[in-house]
Amino acid sequence: MQPYDCIIADISKFKRQALQWAASFDVACFLDSNQYSNPYSSYTTVIAAGVSKEICSNSGNALGELSNFLNNNKLFIPGFFSYDLKNEIEQLHSNNQDGLEFLDLYFFVPRHLLLIKGNEVRIITDKPNLLEEINAQVLPDQEVHFDGTIHSTLTKEAYIDKVNQIKEHIKKGDIYEMTFCQQFFSVCKSFNPLAAYLQLNSISPAPFSTFFKIRDKYIISSSPERFLKKEGLMVISQPIKGTAARSADLIEDNRLKEDLRSNLKEQAENIMIVDLVRNDLTRTAVPGSVEVKELCGIYSFEQVHQMISTITARVSATTKNIDIIKNAFPMGSMTGAPKIKAMELIELYEETKRGIYSGSVGYFDSNGNFDFNVIIRSLIYNKSKKYLSFQVGSAITFASDPELEYQECMLKAKAMLKVLS
């Protein structure tokens, strides 16, 4: 397949048409930055559709199988890691209820690939008329057609009780931070995943948004967080810890932003995870190369203000990509510290298996680079089982107020609930 380049005048319309076209395939991946400026991003949008080759694995030797797959296919390869891949990396297990039944690991060589930077599009395909096919697409229906009732696995009272129990572990010194999540779910006869993605992306545009279809299963994400990127010999992680609401009133919105910036509890949460990420990156980094480029930076998105730090490291030319990922997965922002004990307690206190939630979607490219997000602020759907869910969480520390932690969860759920309303 010979790549060719073109310039698209109305790139916004083209992306919607290309998404509609891609979603007609059994497997499709749409990654969009929503024009957020990030100095570490390689593309504005990635669109991959159709399968030439694929790897479908669950915990056991999934990462080894993926390493072989990448060695045999030095191409652009999108896919995802489930949170429960942790069971292969550490001596852990996942026995909680699972209504979604996603694979722990899935990657594919696409038949058709579009790499977009601004309004420049690189197309890799064996279809000579692909542009015409995309431009002929009617813009997709934006009616979500959701007919279910949303339930929570935890009442507010049960959530607060569990937070207090987690705080007891912190007092005893078992952990000093843990990301505790709860699930909202529905069994629904009707749901339009593509329309849900378009609405979520309109309500809550984010720099790592995702529409991923693997046959009867869908990831619909407005994630603001990068897990890990490798560009050349540099590795970048940008964990998020610290969240504040936004206001339509500019003065109030600025106050909320500055309150987050000066909030000692939120700073402590962020710094604890920065230390954990630094430790994770050190395991494969060139000695002395791990560096905190930005600590507790404040960034504003449509629904929330977030506190984000940036940590970088250099690796040697012989370091394997799978080892870099394995030594940092799952991401510290979604586990806690110490990481292994936090994951043991997550399994104990959460009601449902995380599965793809707090896993990662992204890609490996043909030059040995990769870029992966954190799957948060996401609707996850199993069409065959009619099972739709989303999870939200917050970091529990010694200073946590259970009522405020619950409110933070509801703030993070706001965009998904609006889509389903």
GROMACS .gro file of C-alpha atoms in nm:
model
  421
    1MET     CA    1   0.000   0.000   0.000
    2GLN     CA    2   0.156   0.327  -0.112
    3PRO     CA    3   0.075   0.624   0.119
    4TYR     CA    4  -0.051   0.944  -0.037
    5ASP     CA    5  -0.116   1.289   0.108
    6CYS     CA    6  -0.389   1.544   0.058
    7ILE     CA    7  -0.521   1.871   0.200
    8ILE     CA    8  -0.882   1.883   0.322
    9ALA     CA    9  -1.048   2.226   0.337
   10ASP     CA   10  -1.329   2.141   0.582
   11ILE     CA   11  -1.143   1.900   0.810
   12SER     CA   12  -1.414   1.899   1.077
   13LYS     CA   13  -1.678   1.774   0.833
   14PHE     CA   14  -1.431   1.529   0.680
   15LYS     CA   15  -1.353   1.376   1.019
   16ARG     CA   16  -1.722   1.321   1.092
   17GLN     CA   17  -1.770   1.157   0.753
   18ALA     CA   18  -1.459   0.945   0.802
   19LEU     CA   19  -1.585   0.835   1.144
   20GLN     CA   20  -1.920   0.735   0.992
   21TRP     CA   21  -1.734   0.538   0.722
   22ALA     CA   22  -1.497   0.371   0.972
   23ALA     CA   23  -1.781   0.268   1.203
   24SER     CA   24  -1.930   0.055   0.924
   25PHE     CA   25  -1.638  -0.190   0.963
   26ASP     CA   26  -1.630  -0.470   1.220
   27VAL     CA   27  -1.324  -0.307   1.380
   28ALA     CA   28  -1.251   0.065   1.386
   29CYS     CA   29  -1.041   0.306   1.590
   30PHE     CA   30  -1.092   0.685   1.595
   31LEU     CA   31  -0.855   0.889   1.813
   32ASP     CA   32  -0.909   1.265   1.819
   33SER     CA   33  -0.728   1.549   1.997
   34ASN     CA   34  -1.015   1.795   1.940
   35GLN     CA   35  -0.751   2.053   1.842
   36TYR     CA   36  -0.610   2.069   2.195
   37SER     CA   37  -0.251   2.183   2.173
   38ASN     CA   38  -0.007   1.932   2.325
   39PRO     CA   39   0.361   1.965   2.235
   40TYR     CA   40   0.406   1.589   2.261
   41SER     CA   41   0.128   1.482   2.020
   42SER     CA   42   0.220   1.348   1.675
   43TYR     CA   43  -0.126   1.365   1.514
   44THR     CA   44  -0.447   1.563   1.540
   45THR     CA   45  -0.656   1.257   1.453
   46VAL     CA   46  -0.598   0.889   1.380
   47ILE     CA   47  -0.861   0.682   1.194
   48ALA     CA   48  -0.809   0.310   1.136
   49ALA     CA   49  -1.066   0.071   0.988
   50GLY     CA   50  -1.085  -0.292   0.883
   51VAL     CA   51  -0.857  -0.576   0.989
   52SER     CA   52  -0.565  -0.730   0.801
   53LYS     CA   53  -0.422  -0.902   1.110
   54GLU     CA   54  -0.514  -0.896   1.477
   55ILE     CA   55  -0.411  -1.022   1.818
   56CYS     CA   56  -0.678  -1.109   2.077
   57SER     CA   57  -0.542  -1.204   2.421
   58ASN     CA   58  -0.625  -1.233   2.787
   59SER     CA   59  -0.387  -1.223   3.083
   60GLY     CA   60  -0.131  -1.501   3.081
   61ASN     CA   61   0.125  -1.428   2.812
   62ALA     CA   62  -0.058  -1.144   2.636
   63LEU     CA   63   0.235  -0.900   2.644
   64GLY     CA   64   0.474  -1.164   2.510
   65GLU     CA   65   0.231  -1.241   2.229
   66LEU     CA   66   0.198  -0.870   2.153
   67SER     CA   67   0.577  -0.831   2.144
   68ASN     CA   68   0.597  -1.106   1.880
   69PHE     CA   69   0.307  -0.950   1.687
   70LEU     CA   70   0.484  -0.612   1.679
   71ASN     CA   71   0.814  -0.769   1.572
   72ASN     CA   72   0.640  -0.947   1.283
   73ASN     CA   73   0.433  -0.644   1.176
   74LYS     CA   74   0.638  -0.324   1.180
   75LEU     CA   75   0.338  -0.115   1.080
   76PHE     CA   76   0.094   0.129   1.238
   77ILE     CA   77  -0.096  -0.083   1.492
   78PRO     CA   78  -0.379   0.056   1.712
   79GLY     CA   79  -0.536  -0.126   2.004
   80PHE     CA   80  -0.598  -0.137   2.376
   81PHE     CA   81  -0.482  -0.275   2.711
   82SER     CA   82  -0.740  -0.365   2.977
   83TYR     CA   83  -0.674  -0.270   3.338
   84ASP     CA   84  -0.689  -0.640   3.427
   85LEU     CA   85  -0.370  -0.706   3.234
   86LYS     CA   86  -0.225  -0.626   3.578
   87ASN     CA   87  -0.284  -0.993   3.665
   88GLU     CA   88  -0.014  -1.094   3.418
   89ILE     CA   89   0.230  -0.829   3.537
   90GLU     CA   90   0.184  -0.888   3.913
   91GLN     CA   91   0.049  -1.167   4.134
   92LEU     CA   92  -0.305  -1.028   4.131
   93HIS     CA   93  -0.654  -1.142   4.031
   94SER     CA   94  -0.989  -0.999   3.915
   95ASN     CA   95  -1.291  -1.188   4.044
   96ASN     CA   96  -1.552  -0.912   4.061
   97GLN     CA   97  -1.865  -0.906   3.846
   98ASP     CA   98  -1.805  -0.827   3.477
   99GLY     CA   99  -2.096  -0.727   3.255
  100LEU     CA  100  -1.883  -0.613   2.960
  101GLU     CA  101  -1.647  -0.905   2.890
  102PHE     CA  102  -1.375  -0.719   2.700
  103LEU     CA  103  -1.047  -0.884   2.606
  104ASP     CA  104  -0.748  -0.790   2.819
  105LEU     CA  105  -0.547  -0.699   2.509
  106TYR     CA  106  -0.642  -0.631   2.148
  107PHE     CA  107  -0.438  -0.484   1.859
  108PHE     CA  108  -0.484  -0.491   1.483
  109VAL     CA  109  -0.317  -0.406   1.156
  110PRO     CA  110  -0.577  -0.187   0.980
  111ARG     CA  111  -0.674  -0.227   0.616
  112HIS     CA  112  -0.724   0.149   0.589
  113LEU     CA  113  -0.543   0.422   0.784
  114LEU     CA  114  -0.578   0.801   0.793
  115LEU     CA  115  -0.324   1.010   0.986
  116ILE     CA  116  -0.432   1.374   1.023
  117LYS     CA  117  -0.225   1.677   1.123
  118GLY     CA  118  -0.425   1.997   1.101
  119ASN     CA  119  -0.588   1.977   0.758
  120GLU     CA  120  -0.317   1.753   0.609
  121VAL     CA  121  -0.420   1.389   0.569
  122ARG     CA  122  -0.190   1.092   0.500
  123ILE     CA  123  -0.387   0.796   0.364
  124ILE     CA  124  -0.256   0.438   0.366
  125THR     CA  125  -0.496   0.205   0.184
  126ASP     CA  126  -0.534  -0.031  -0.109
  127LYS     CA  127  -0.856   0.147  -0.211
  128PRO     CA  128  -0.786   0.401  -0.487
  129ASN     CA  129  -1.125   0.568  -0.439
  130LEU     CA  130  -1.121   0.590  -0.058
  131LEU     CA  131  -1.149   0.971  -0.047
  132GLU     CA  132  -1.454   0.963  -0.271
  133GLU     CA  133  -1.609   0.693  -0.055
  134ILE     CA  134  -1.559   0.901   0.260
  135ASN     CA  135  -1.679   1.226   0.102
  136ALA     CA  136  -1.997   1.048  -0.010
  137GLN     CA  137  -2.091   0.966   0.350
  138VAL     CA  138  -2.405   1.126   0.488
  139LEU     CA  139  -2.327   1.289   0.824
  140PRO     CA  140  -2.422   1.045   1.101
  141ASP     CA  141  -2.743   1.041   1.302
  142GLN     CA  142  -2.684   1.211   1.637
  143GLU     CA  143  -2.983   1.059   1.819
  144VAL     CA  144  -2.850   0.835   2.096
  145HIS     CA  145  -3.180   0.640   2.129
  146PHE     CA  146  -3.094   0.526   2.481
  147ASP     CA  147  -3.395   0.355   2.639
  148GLY     CA  148  -3.248   0.213   2.960
  149THR     CA  149  -3.248   0.305   3.327
  150ILE     CA  150  -2.916   0.390   3.489
  151HIS     CA  151  -2.827   0.209   3.810
  152SER     CA  152  -2.532   0.242   4.043
  153THR     CA  153  -2.348  -0.050   4.200
  154LEU     CA  154  -2.315   0.159   4.519
  155THR     CA  155  -2.557   0.378   4.707
  156LYS     CA  156  -2.413   0.705   4.828
  157GLU     CA  157  -2.417   0.569   5.185
  158ALA     CA  158  -2.231   0.253   5.081
  159TYR     CA  159  -1.977   0.459   4.888
  160ILE     CA  160  -1.907   0.680   5.191
  161ASP     CA  161  -1.876   0.376   5.417
  162LYS     CA  162  -1.619   0.219   5.182
  163VAL     CA  163  -1.419   0.544   5.166
  164ASN     CA  164  -1.403   0.546   5.545
  165GLN     CA  165  -1.280   0.184   5.542
  166ILE     CA  166  -1.012   0.275   5.286
  167LYS     CA  167  -0.903   0.563   5.509
  168GLU     CA  168  -0.850   0.311   5.789
  169HIS     CA  169  -0.599   0.132   5.566
  170ILE     CA  170  -0.423   0.465   5.514
  171LYS     CA  171  -0.412   0.528   5.891
  172LYS     CA  172  -0.258   0.182   5.941
  173GLY     CA  173   0.007   0.255   5.679
  174ASP     CA  174  -0.107  -0.006   5.424
  175ILE     CA  175  -0.127   0.261   5.152
  176TYR     CA  176  -0.113   0.638   5.133
  177GLU     CA  177  -0.336   0.688   4.829
  178MET     CA  178  -0.590   0.478   4.639
  179THR     CA  179  -0.811   0.556   4.341
  180PHE     CA  180  -1.154   0.418   4.433
  181CYS     CA  181  -1.415   0.381   4.156
  182GLN     CA  182  -1.781   0.299   4.125
  183GLN     CA  183  -1.982   0.179   3.828
  184PHE     CA  184  -2.306   0.306   3.675
  185PHE     CA  185  -2.476   0.065   3.435
  186SER     CA  186  -2.784  -0.013   3.232
  187VAL     CA  187  -2.924  -0.304   3.036
  188CYS     CA  188  -3.082  -0.131   2.737
  189LYS     CA  189  -3.261  -0.252   2.425
  190SER     CA  190  -3.168   0.056   2.224
  191PHE     CA  191  -2.842   0.254   2.210
  192ASN     CA  192  -2.655   0.422   1.924
  193PRO     CA  193  -2.280   0.412   2.006
  194LEU     CA  194  -2.169   0.642   1.725
  195ALA     CA  195  -2.423   0.909   1.815
  196ALA     CA  196  -2.326   0.874   2.182
  197TYR     CA  197  -1.962   0.939   2.091
  198LEU     CA  198  -2.052   1.247   1.886
  199GLN     CA  199  -2.264   1.387   2.169
  200LEU     CA  200  -2.005   1.310   2.436
  201ASN     CA  201  -1.734   1.467   2.222
  202SER     CA  202  -1.953   1.775   2.177
  203ILE     CA  203  -2.040   1.807   2.548
  204SER     CA  204  -1.693   1.720   2.673
  205PRO     CA  205  -1.427   1.750   2.399
  206ALA     CA  206  -1.094   1.612   2.521
  207PRO     CA  207  -0.741   1.572   2.387
  208PHE     CA  208  -0.750   1.190   2.399
  209SER     CA  209  -1.106   1.117   2.290
  210THR     CA  210  -1.174   0.773   2.144
  211PHE     CA  211  -1.432   0.579   1.948
  212PHE     CA  212  -1.317   0.216   1.934
  213LYS     CA  213  -1.532  -0.060   1.789
  214ILE     CA  214  -1.433  -0.425   1.809
  215ARG     CA  215  -1.729  -0.608   1.660
  216ASP     CA  216  -2.004  -0.602   1.927
  217LYS     CA  217  -1.806  -0.398   2.183
  218TYR     CA  218  -1.748  -0.021   2.198
  219ILE     CA  219  -1.529   0.228   2.384
  220ILE     CA  220  -1.673   0.581   2.377
  221SER     CA  221  -1.430   0.808   2.558
  222SER     CA  222  -1.367   1.175   2.634
  223SER     CA  223  -1.039   1.112   2.813
  224PRO     CA  224  -0.823   1.415   2.901
  225GLU     CA  225  -0.525   1.202   3.013
  226ARG     CA  226  -0.216   1.061   2.846
  227PHE     CA  227  -0.078   0.742   3.000
  228LEU     CA  228   0.247   0.705   2.811
  229LYS     CA  229   0.409   0.814   2.488
  230LYS     CA  230   0.743   0.724   2.331
  231GLU     CA  231   0.895   0.946   2.064
  232GLY     CA  232   1.243   0.839   1.957
  233LEU     CA  233   1.423   0.769   2.283
  234MET     CA  234   1.205   0.997   2.497
  235VAL     CA  235   0.918   0.864   2.710
  236ILE     CA  236   0.645   1.100   2.837
  237SER     CA  237   0.378   1.046   3.102
  238GLN     CA  238   0.114   1.308   3.196
  239PRO     CA  239  -0.082   1.189   3.500
  240ILE     CA  240  -0.391   1.374   3.620
  241LYS     CA  241  -0.474   1.410   3.987
  242GLY     CA  242  -0.682   1.707   4.099
  243THR     CA  243  -1.024   1.808   3.967
  244ALA     CA  244  -1.245   2.117   4.003
  245ALA     CA  245  -1.580   2.212   3.857
  246ARG     CA  246  -1.619   2.485   3.598
  247SER     CA  247  -1.862   2.777   3.605
  248ALA     CA  248  -2.037   2.971   3.329
  249ASP     CA  249  -1.951   3.286   3.524
  250LEU     CA  250  -1.597   3.391   3.424
  251ILE     CA  251  -1.504   3.537   3.764
  252GLU     CA  252  -1.633   3.231   3.950
  253ASP     CA  253  -1.460   3.001   3.698
  254ASN     CA  254  -1.126   3.173   3.754
  255ARG     CA  255  -1.175   3.146   4.129
  256LEU     CA  256  -1.241   2.771   4.100
  257LYS     CA  257  -0.930   2.737   3.887
  258GLU     CA  258  -0.711   2.926   4.135
  259ASP     CA  259  -0.860   2.733   4.426
  260LEU     CA  260  -0.752   2.411   4.256
  261ARG     CA  261  -0.404   2.551   4.193
  262SER     CA  262  -0.358   2.634   4.564
  263ASN     CA  263  -0.538   2.331   4.710
  264LEU     CA  264  -0.282   2.150   4.928
  265LYS     CA  265  -0.478   1.821   4.929
  266GLU     CA  266  -0.499   1.812   4.548
  267GLN     CA  267  -0.131   1.903   4.520
  268ALA     CA  268  -0.042   1.620   4.759
  269GLU     CA  269  -0.246   1.371   4.552
  270ASN     CA  270  -0.072   1.481   4.234
  271ILE     CA  271   0.279   1.478   4.382
  272MET     CA  272   0.231   1.129   4.527
  273ILE     CA  273   0.144   0.997   4.180
  274VAL     CA  274   0.429   1.192   4.019
  275ASP     CA  275   0.667   1.012   4.255
  276LEU     CA  276   0.510   0.678   4.163
  277VAL     CA  277   0.539   0.752   3.788
  278ARG     CA  278   0.900   0.860   3.829
  279ASN     CA  279   0.971   0.530   3.999
  280ASP     CA  280   0.792   0.335   3.722
  281LEU     CA  281   0.987   0.513   3.446
  282THR     CA  282   1.318   0.468   3.631
  283ARG     CA  283   1.288   0.092   3.583
  284THR     CA  284   1.359   0.124   3.207
  285ALA     CA  285   1.513   0.473   3.184
  286VAL     CA  286   1.874   0.572   3.126
  287PRO     CA  287   2.005   0.646   3.480
  288GLY     CA  288   1.959   1.011   3.576
  289SER     CA  289   1.729   1.090   3.283
  290VAL     CA  290   1.391   1.098   3.461
  291GLU     CA  291   1.274   1.458   3.489
  292VAL     CA  292   0.958   1.637   3.603
  293LYS     CA  293   0.895   1.887   3.324
  294GLU     CA  294   0.584   2.036   3.485
  295LEU     CA  295   0.445   1.984   3.834
  296CYS     CA  296   0.077   2.043   3.914
  297GLY     CA  297  -0.004   2.246   3.602
  298ILE     CA  298  -0.367   2.360   3.575
  299TYR     CA  299  -0.553   2.292   3.249
  300SER     CA  300  -0.914   2.374   3.163
  301PHE     CA  301  -1.152   2.149   2.974
  302GLU     CA  302  -1.518   2.193   2.888
  303GLN     CA  303  -1.650   2.026   3.205
  304VAL     CA  304  -1.365   2.052   3.457
  305HIS     CA  305  -1.032   2.207   3.550
  306GLN     CA  306  -0.758   1.945   3.595
  307MET     CA  307  -0.419   1.934   3.766
  308ILE     CA  308  -0.169   1.768   3.531
  309SER     CA  309   0.201   1.693   3.569
  310THR     CA  310   0.447   1.593   3.296
  311ILE     CA  311   0.731   1.348   3.358
  312THR     CA  312   0.987   1.251   3.092
  313ALA     CA  313   1.268   0.998   3.066
  314ARG     CA  314   1.515   0.872   2.810
  315VAL     CA  315   1.556   0.505   2.723
  316SER     CA  316   1.835   0.327   2.540
  317ALA     CA  317   1.796   0.221   2.178
  318THR     CA  318   1.784  -0.145   2.289
  319THR     CA  319   1.496  -0.099   2.539
  320LYS     CA  320   1.183  -0.283   2.427
  321ASN     CA  321   0.856  -0.092   2.403
  322ILE     CA  322   0.670  -0.372   2.579
  323ASP     CA  323   0.908  -0.345   2.877
  324ILE     CA  324   0.850   0.033   2.904
  325ILE     CA  325   0.473  -0.021   2.912
  326LYS     CA  326   0.484  -0.326   3.138
  327ASN     CA  327   0.688  -0.142   3.401
  328ALA     CA  328   0.442   0.149   3.412
  329PHE     CA  329   0.108  -0.035   3.375
  330PRO     CA  330  -0.152   0.014   3.509
  331MET     CA  331  -0.105   0.390   3.532
  332GLY     CA  332  -0.042   0.524   3.881
  333SER     CA  333  -0.315   0.787   3.852
  334MET     CA  334  -0.576   0.507   3.848
  335THR     CA  335  -0.426   0.280   4.113
  336GLY     CA  336  -0.258   0.459   4.402
  337ALA     CA  337   0.054   0.404   4.606
  338PRO     CA  338   0.215   0.173   4.687
  339LYS     CA  339   0.077   0.042   4.359
  340ILE     CA  340   0.047  -0.332   4.424
  341LYS     CA  341  -0.118  -0.294   4.766
  342ALA     CA  342  -0.352  -0.029   4.623
  343MET     CA  343  -0.458  -0.271   4.345
  344GLU     CA  344  -0.523  -0.545   4.603
  345LEU     CA  345  -0.753  -0.307   4.793
  346ILE     CA  346  -0.920  -0.192   4.471
  347GLU     CA  347  -1.018  -0.555   4.410
  348LEU     CA  348  -1.147  -0.579   4.768
  349TYR     CA  349  -1.355  -0.259   4.783
  350GLU     CA  350  -1.480  -0.206   4.428
  351GLU     CA  351  -1.796  -0.395   4.334
  352THR     CA  352  -1.721  -0.465   3.966
  353LYS     CA  353  -1.430  -0.564   3.748
  354ARG     CA  354  -1.273  -0.259   3.585
  355GLY     CA  355  -1.201  -0.431   3.256
  356ILE     CA  356  -1.129  -0.177   2.985
  357TYR     CA  357  -1.199   0.115   3.221
  358SER     CA  358  -0.870   0.262   3.346
  359GLY     CA  359  -0.694   0.062   3.077
  360SER     CA  360  -0.548   0.234   2.774
  361VAL     CA  361  -0.617   0.290   2.402
  362GLY     CA  362  -0.356   0.405   2.155
  363TYR     CA  363  -0.113   0.288   1.890
  364PHE     CA  364   0.234   0.168   1.798
  365ASP     CA  365   0.377   0.319   1.479
  366SER     CA  366   0.616   0.179   1.221
  367ASN     CA  367   0.911   0.377   1.362
  368GLY     CA  368   0.903   0.218   1.707
  369ASN     CA  369   0.706   0.498   1.874
  370PHE     CA  370   0.380   0.468   2.066
  371ASP     CA  371   0.113   0.684   2.232
  372PHE     CA  372  -0.158   0.569   2.477
  373ASN     CA  373  -0.432   0.743   2.674
  374VAL     CA  374  -0.605   0.656   3.003
  375ILE     CA  375  -0.958   0.523   2.954
  376ILE     CA  376  -1.160   0.748   3.184
  377ARG     CA  377  -1.476   0.961   3.129
  378SER     CA  378  -1.593   0.678   2.904
  379LEU     CA  379  -1.906   0.486   2.810
  380ILE     CA  380  -1.835   0.116   2.754
  381TYR     CA  381  -2.091  -0.095   2.565
  382ASN     CA  382  -2.142  -0.465   2.491
  383LYS     CA  383  -2.406  -0.467   2.217
  384SER     CA  384  -2.470  -0.843   2.231
  385LYS     CA  385  -2.544  -0.831   2.604
  386LYS     CA  386  -2.715  -0.488   2.579
  387TYR     CA  387  -2.492  -0.389   2.870
  388LEU     CA  388  -2.379  -0.027   2.897
  389SER     CA  389  -2.165   0.113   3.177
  390PHE     CA  390  -1.936   0.389   3.289
  391GLN     CA  391  -1.717   0.420   3.596
  392VAL     CA  392  -1.593   0.722   3.788
  393GLY     CA  393  -1.353   0.752   4.077
  394SER     CA  394  -1.136   0.976   4.289
  395ALA     CA  395  -0.816   0.951   4.487
  396ILE     CA  396  -0.864   0.865   4.853
  397THR     CA  397  -0.599   1.001   5.090
  398PHE     CA  398  -0.575   1.063   5.465
  399ALA     CA  399  -0.721   1.411   5.408
  400SER     CA  400  -1.020   1.290   5.203
  401ASP     CA  401  -1.372   1.400   5.297
  402PRO     CA  402  -1.600   1.113   5.180
  403GLU     CA  403  -1.883   1.354   5.092
  404LEU     CA  404  -1.652   1.566   4.874
  405GLU     CA  405  -1.507   1.255   4.709
  406TYR     CA  406  -1.859   1.147   4.618
  407GLN     CA  407  -1.930   1.491   4.473
  408GLU     CA  408  -1.611   1.466   4.264
  409CYS     CA  409  -1.734   1.134   4.124
  410MET     CA  410  -2.066   1.292   4.029
  411LEU     CA  411  -1.884   1.582   3.863
  412LYS     CA  412  -1.687   1.336   3.650
  413ALA     CA  413  -2.010   1.150   3.565
  414LYS     CA  414  -2.187   1.465   3.451
  415ALA     CA  415  -2.106   1.448   3.078
  416MET     CA  416  -2.193   1.077   3.046
  417LEU     CA  417  -2.520   1.125   3.230
  418LYS     CA  418  -2.606   1.415   3.001
  419VAL     CA  419  -2.549   1.199   2.694
  420LEU     CA  420  -2.778   0.931   2.837
  421SER     CA  421  -3.047   1.179   2.937
   0.00000   0.00000   0.00000
